[in-house]
Structure formats: structure tokens, C-alpha cells
Amino acid sequence: QPRTAPTAAGAEVIRQAEREGLTLVTSSSNSGYKGVTYCPKRKGSKKYDLKVKVGGKVVSLGYFATAEQAALFYARREAGRDTS
């Protein structure tokens, strides 16, 4: 499934990743990014769930307003940068 064009907020996040020298990892998930899942039935504006494996278990790192925000969080985490 092809990724939809990013919103203005998503495009800004992509530019921020480039400024930081990071690459947003794409995948064939419903969001288009690794570890990021679109949850349309979730209430509120944060509908993108970021999940990763930690110690053999899948854990959620939180919900984000755009797929790109979640993907940037993932990229920063993978690069060993502070994500607090």
C-alpha cells in the first residue's frame, strides 16, 4: 500500500529529520514507517502508535499525531539520541 503524501506537519518533521542527519525508516505497514501503526479508531488526535521490541517483548513507545513524528522518534531512538 503506497504511503499518502505527508501533511504540512509531517513534511516539517521530514525536514527536521534531514537537518538532524536521520532517515525515517519506511516499511509496508499501514503507516508506511517501521514500527508505526495507524489506529483510526483511537480517540483524540494522536492516532499513530510506535511499537518496538525491548527484551523480546513488544512495547508501545507512545502515540503521535503524525506517522512522521513517530518515525522521527524511532530514528532518534535507533541513533542512540535522547528521546525523553
XYZ file of C-alpha atoms in Angstrom:
84
model
C 0.000 0.000 0.000
C 1.558 3.323 -1.025
C 2.120 5.953 1.618
C -0.079 9.018 1.434
C 1.572 12.395 0.984
C 2.541 13.871 4.347
C 0.579 16.692 5.894
C 2.287 20.056 6.366
C 3.214 18.961 9.902
C 4.545 15.657 8.576
C 6.606 17.414 5.899
C 8.169 19.641 8.565
C 9.128 16.545 10.581
C 10.790 15.061 7.478
C 12.821 18.281 7.072
C 13.742 18.131 10.787
C 14.995 14.553 10.365
C 17.144 15.680 7.429
C 18.585 18.555 9.497
C 19.492 16.025 12.202
C 21.065 13.685 9.649
C 18.459 10.988 10.286
C 16.493 8.810 7.898
C 12.888 7.837 8.566
C 12.758 4.058 8.061
C 9.953 3.086 5.706
C 8.063 -0.200 5.740
C 4.979 -1.822 4.305
C 2.947 -1.125 7.473
C -0.318 0.794 7.208
C 1.541 3.989 8.158
C 4.458 3.495 5.798
C 7.070 3.636 8.574
C 8.800 0.935 10.585
C 7.211 0.306 13.970
C 4.416 2.812 13.354
C 0.786 1.706 13.146
C -2.175 3.883 12.225
C -5.039 3.407 14.706
C -8.078 5.138 13.153
C -10.476 4.142 15.954
C -8.325 5.733 18.673
C -9.932 8.819 20.202
C -8.147 12.145 20.050
C -5.610 13.488 17.593
C -2.763 11.071 18.342
C -3.570 8.071 16.165
C -0.096 6.708 15.321
C 1.270 4.080 17.727
C 5.020 3.413 17.815
C 5.958 -0.096 18.935
C 9.398 -1.682 19.279
C 10.855 -4.870 20.703
C 12.572 -4.472 24.060
C 13.996 -7.572 25.701
C 11.973 -9.830 23.423
C 8.686 -8.078 24.194
C 6.801 -5.620 22.019
C 6.183 -2.351 23.856
C 4.456 0.851 22.836
C 6.596 3.974 22.992
C 3.567 6.207 22.684
C 1.045 7.746 20.340
C 1.830 10.554 17.925
C -0.206 12.995 15.829
C 1.549 12.074 12.571
C 3.287 8.990 11.246
C 6.353 11.128 10.588
C 6.567 12.238 14.242
C 6.522 8.624 15.369
C 9.086 7.675 12.718
C 11.383 10.511 13.840
C 11.138 9.329 17.449
C 12.066 5.831 16.216
C 15.012 7.183 14.187
C 16.321 9.172 17.161
C 15.999 6.110 19.407
C 17.853 3.913 16.905
C 20.597 6.546 16.651
C 21.008 6.488 20.442
C 19.782 10.028 20.905
C 17.833 11.229 23.883
C 14.117 10.784 23.250
C 12.768 11.896 26.616
